[in-house]
mmCIF file of C-alpha atoms and ligand atoms in Angstrom:
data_model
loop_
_atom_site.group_PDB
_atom_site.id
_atom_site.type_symbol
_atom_site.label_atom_id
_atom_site.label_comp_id
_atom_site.label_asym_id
_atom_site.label_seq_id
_atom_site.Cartn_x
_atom_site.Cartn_y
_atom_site.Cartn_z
ATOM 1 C CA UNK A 28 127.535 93.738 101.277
ATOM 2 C CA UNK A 29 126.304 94.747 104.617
ATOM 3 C CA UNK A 30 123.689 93.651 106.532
ATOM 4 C CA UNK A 31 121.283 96.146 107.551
ATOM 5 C CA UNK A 32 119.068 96.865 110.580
ATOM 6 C CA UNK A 33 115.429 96.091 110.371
ATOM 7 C CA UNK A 34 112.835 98.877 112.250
ATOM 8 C CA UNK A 35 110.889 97.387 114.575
ATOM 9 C CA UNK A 36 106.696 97.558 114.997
ATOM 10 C CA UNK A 37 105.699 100.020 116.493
ATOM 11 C CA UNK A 38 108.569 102.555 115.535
ATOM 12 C CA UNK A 39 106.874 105.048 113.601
ATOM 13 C CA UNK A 40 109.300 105.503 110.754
ATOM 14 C CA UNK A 41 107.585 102.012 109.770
ATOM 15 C CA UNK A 42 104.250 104.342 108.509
ATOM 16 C CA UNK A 43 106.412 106.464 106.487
ATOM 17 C CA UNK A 44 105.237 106.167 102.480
ATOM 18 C CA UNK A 45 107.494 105.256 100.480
ATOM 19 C CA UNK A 46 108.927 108.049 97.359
ATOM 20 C CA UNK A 47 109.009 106.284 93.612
ATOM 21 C CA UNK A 48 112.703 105.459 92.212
ATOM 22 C CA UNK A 49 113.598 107.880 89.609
ATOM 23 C CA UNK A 50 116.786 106.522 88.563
ATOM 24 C CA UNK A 51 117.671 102.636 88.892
ATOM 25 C CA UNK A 52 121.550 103.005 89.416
ATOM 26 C CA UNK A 53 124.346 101.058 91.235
ATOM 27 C CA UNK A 54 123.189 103.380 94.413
ATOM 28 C CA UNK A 55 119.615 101.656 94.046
ATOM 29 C CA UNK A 56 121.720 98.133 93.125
ATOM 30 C CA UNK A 57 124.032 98.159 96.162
ATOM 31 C CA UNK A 58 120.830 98.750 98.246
ATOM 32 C CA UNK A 59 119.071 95.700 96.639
ATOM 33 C CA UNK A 60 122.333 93.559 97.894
ATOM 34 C CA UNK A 61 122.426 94.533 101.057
ATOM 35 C CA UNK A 62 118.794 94.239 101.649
ATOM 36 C CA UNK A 63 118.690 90.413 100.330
ATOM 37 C CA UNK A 64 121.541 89.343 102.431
ATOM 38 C CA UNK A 65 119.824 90.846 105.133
ATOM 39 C CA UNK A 66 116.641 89.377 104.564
ATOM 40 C CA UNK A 67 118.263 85.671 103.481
ATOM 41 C CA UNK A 68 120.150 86.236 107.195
ATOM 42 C CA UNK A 69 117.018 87.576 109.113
ATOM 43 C CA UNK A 70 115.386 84.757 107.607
ATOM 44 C CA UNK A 71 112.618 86.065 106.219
ATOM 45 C CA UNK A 72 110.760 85.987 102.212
ATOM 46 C CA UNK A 73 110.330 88.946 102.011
ATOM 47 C CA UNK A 74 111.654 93.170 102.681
ATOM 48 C CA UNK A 75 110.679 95.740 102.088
ATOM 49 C CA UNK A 76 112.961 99.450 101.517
ATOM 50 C CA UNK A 77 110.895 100.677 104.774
ATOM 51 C CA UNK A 78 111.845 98.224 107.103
ATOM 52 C CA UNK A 79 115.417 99.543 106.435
ATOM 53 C CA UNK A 80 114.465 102.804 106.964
ATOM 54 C CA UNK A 81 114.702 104.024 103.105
ATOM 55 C CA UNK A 82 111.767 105.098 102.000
ATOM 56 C CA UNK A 83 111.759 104.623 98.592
ATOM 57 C CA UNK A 84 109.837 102.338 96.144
ATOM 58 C CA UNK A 85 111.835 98.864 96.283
ATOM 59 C CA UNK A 86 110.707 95.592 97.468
ATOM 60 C CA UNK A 87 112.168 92.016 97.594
ATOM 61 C CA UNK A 88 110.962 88.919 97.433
ATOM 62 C CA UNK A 89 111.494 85.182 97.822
ATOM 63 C CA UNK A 90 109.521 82.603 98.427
ATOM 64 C CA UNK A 91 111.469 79.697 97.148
ATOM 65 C CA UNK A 92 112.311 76.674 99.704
ATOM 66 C CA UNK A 93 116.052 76.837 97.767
ATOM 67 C CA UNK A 94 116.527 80.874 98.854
ATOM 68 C CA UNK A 95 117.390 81.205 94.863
ATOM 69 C CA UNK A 96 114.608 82.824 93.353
ATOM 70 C CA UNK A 97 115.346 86.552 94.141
ATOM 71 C CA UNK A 98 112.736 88.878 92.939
ATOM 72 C CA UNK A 99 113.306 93.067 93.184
ATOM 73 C CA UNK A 100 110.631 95.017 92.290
ATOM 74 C CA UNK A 101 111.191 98.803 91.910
ATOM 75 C CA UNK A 102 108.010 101.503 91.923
ATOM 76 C CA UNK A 103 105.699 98.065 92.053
ATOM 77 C CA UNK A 104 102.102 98.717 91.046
ATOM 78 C CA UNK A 105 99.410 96.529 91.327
ATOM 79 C CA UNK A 106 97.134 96.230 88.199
ATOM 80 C CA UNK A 107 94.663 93.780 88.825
ATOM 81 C CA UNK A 108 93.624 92.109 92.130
ATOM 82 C CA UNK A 109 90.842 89.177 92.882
ATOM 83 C CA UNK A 110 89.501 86.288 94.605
ATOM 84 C CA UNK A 111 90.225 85.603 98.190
ATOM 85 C CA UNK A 112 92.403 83.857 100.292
ATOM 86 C CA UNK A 113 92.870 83.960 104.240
ATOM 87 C CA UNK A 114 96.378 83.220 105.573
ATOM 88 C CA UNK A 115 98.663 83.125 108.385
ATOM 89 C CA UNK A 116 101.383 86.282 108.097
ATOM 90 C CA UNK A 117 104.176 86.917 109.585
ATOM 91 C CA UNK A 118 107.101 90.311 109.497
ATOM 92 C CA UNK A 119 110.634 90.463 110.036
ATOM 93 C CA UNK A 120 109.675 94.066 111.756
ATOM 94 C CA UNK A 121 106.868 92.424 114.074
ATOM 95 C CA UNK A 122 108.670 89.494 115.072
ATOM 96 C CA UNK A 123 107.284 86.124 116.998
ATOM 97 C CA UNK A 124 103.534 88.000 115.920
ATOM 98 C CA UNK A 125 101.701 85.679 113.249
ATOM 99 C CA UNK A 126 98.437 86.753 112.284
ATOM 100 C CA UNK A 127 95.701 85.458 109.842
ATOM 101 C CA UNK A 128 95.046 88.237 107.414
ATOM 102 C CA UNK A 129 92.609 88.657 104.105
ATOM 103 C CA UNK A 130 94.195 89.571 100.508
ATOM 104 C CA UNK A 131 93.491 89.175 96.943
ATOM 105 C CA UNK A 132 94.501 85.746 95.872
ATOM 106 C CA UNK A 133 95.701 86.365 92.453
ATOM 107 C CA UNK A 134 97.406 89.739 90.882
ATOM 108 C CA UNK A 135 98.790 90.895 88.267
ATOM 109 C CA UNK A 136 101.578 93.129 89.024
ATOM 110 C CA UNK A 137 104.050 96.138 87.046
ATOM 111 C CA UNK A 138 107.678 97.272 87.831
ATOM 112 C CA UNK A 139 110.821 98.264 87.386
ATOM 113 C CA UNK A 140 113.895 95.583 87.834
ATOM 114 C CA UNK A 141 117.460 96.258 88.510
ATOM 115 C CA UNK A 142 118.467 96.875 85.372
ATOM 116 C CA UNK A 143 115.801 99.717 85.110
ATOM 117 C CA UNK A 144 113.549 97.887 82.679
ATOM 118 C CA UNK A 145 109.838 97.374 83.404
ATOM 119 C CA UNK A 146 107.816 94.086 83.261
ATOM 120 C CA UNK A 147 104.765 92.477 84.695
ATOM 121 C CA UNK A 148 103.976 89.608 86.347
ATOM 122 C CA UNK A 149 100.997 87.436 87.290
ATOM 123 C CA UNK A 150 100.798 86.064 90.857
ATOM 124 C CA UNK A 151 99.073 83.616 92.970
ATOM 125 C CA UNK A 152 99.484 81.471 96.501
ATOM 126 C CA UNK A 153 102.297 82.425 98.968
ATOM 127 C CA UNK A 154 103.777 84.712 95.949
ATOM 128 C CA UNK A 155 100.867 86.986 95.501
ATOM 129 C CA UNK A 156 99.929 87.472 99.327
ATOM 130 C CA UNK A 157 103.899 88.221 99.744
ATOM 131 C CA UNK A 158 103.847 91.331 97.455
ATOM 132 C CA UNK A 159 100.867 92.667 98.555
ATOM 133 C CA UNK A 160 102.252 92.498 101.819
ATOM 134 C CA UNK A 161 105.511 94.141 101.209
ATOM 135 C CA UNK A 162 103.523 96.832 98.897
ATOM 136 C CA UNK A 163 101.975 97.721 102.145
ATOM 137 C CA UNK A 164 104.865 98.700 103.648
ATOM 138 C CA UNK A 165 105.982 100.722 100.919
ATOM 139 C CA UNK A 166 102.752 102.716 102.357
ATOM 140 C CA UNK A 167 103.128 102.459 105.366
ATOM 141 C CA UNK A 168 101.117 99.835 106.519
ATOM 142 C CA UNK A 169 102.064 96.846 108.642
ATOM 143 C CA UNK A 170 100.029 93.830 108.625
ATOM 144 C CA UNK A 171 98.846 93.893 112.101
ATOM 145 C CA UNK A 172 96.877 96.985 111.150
ATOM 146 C CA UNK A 173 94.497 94.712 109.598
ATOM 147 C CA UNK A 174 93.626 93.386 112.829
ATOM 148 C CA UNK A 175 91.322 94.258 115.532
ATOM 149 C CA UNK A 176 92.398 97.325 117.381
ATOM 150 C CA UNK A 177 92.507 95.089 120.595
ATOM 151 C CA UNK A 178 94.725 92.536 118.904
ATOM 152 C CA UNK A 179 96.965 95.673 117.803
ATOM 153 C CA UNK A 180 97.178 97.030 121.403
ATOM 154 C CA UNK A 181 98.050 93.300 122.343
ATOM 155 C CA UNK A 182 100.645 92.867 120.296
ATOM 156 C CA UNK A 183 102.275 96.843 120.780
ATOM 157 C CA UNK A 184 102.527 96.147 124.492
ATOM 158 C CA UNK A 185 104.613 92.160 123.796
ATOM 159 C CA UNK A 186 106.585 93.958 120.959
ATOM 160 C CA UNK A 187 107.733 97.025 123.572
ATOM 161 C CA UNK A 188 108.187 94.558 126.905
ATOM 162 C CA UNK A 189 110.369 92.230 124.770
ATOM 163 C CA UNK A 190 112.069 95.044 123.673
ATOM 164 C CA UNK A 191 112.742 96.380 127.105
ATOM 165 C CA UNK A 192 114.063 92.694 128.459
ATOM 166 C CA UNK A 193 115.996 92.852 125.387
ATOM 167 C CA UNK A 194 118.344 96.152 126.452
HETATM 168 NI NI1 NI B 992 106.588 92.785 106.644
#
């Protein structure tokens, strides 16, 4: 396994959307690997394909306190989306940045798993706000695009001075 290096808000590969998965093979698998053990390192509970700069249809997920409860979905669709809830974000490609942002509180979601084989799954709380999020990113959206455009502008100019002390 490797661990692989996250793109960082506001490089512009991050608004690149995302191609489906045609074929779920140990190319796909070995990607799904390497992306948990990056995101289990990072630490984060969630990554999407885009933040590694592949842009195909794969996101992971987990939002267990244990770091056991692995979740890959492949060509994810959401079917059903409602209520409301508000809550505090965060992204492994906009880090120190958390944000308050607005998403369905409960879906119902379809996709592929490693194996290939579809299923669907119902969603709620930190779960549910967690896919949607990484299903953004899969079309090229990052989460402080929901935000004011002088919040965005805020947060581009910390992201590129850190980056600069950083080098
Ligand atoms: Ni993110």
């Amino acid at each position: 396994m490797a661990l692989l290096k996250i793109l960082h808000y506001p490089d512009p590969r991050l608004h690149t959307v995302a191609q489906p998965v045609e074929r779920v093979d140990d190319e796909i698998r070995k990607l799904a690997a390497d992306m948990a053990e990056t995101m289990y390192a990072a630490p984060g509970v969630g990554l999407a394909a885009t933040q590694v700069d592949r842009h195909i249809q794969m996101i992971l997920v987990d939002v267990s306190e244990t770091h056991d409860r692995l979740q890959v979905f492949i060509n994810p669709q959401i079917l059903q989306a409602d209520g409301e809830s508000v809550h505090e974000e965060g992204c492994l490609s906009v880090p120190g940045i958390y944000e308050q942002v607005r998403r369905a509180k409960h879906i119902r979601v379809r996709a592929l798993d490693l194996q290939g084989q579809p299923f669907e799954l119902e969603a709620d709380g930190l779960l549910a706000i967690c896919i949607q999020h990484e299903i953004d990113h899969l079309k090229g959206k990052v989460f402080v695009e929901y935000l004011s455009r002088l919040k965005q502008e805020r947060i581009r100019h910390k992201l590129r001075k850190r980056e600069r002390e950083v080098m």
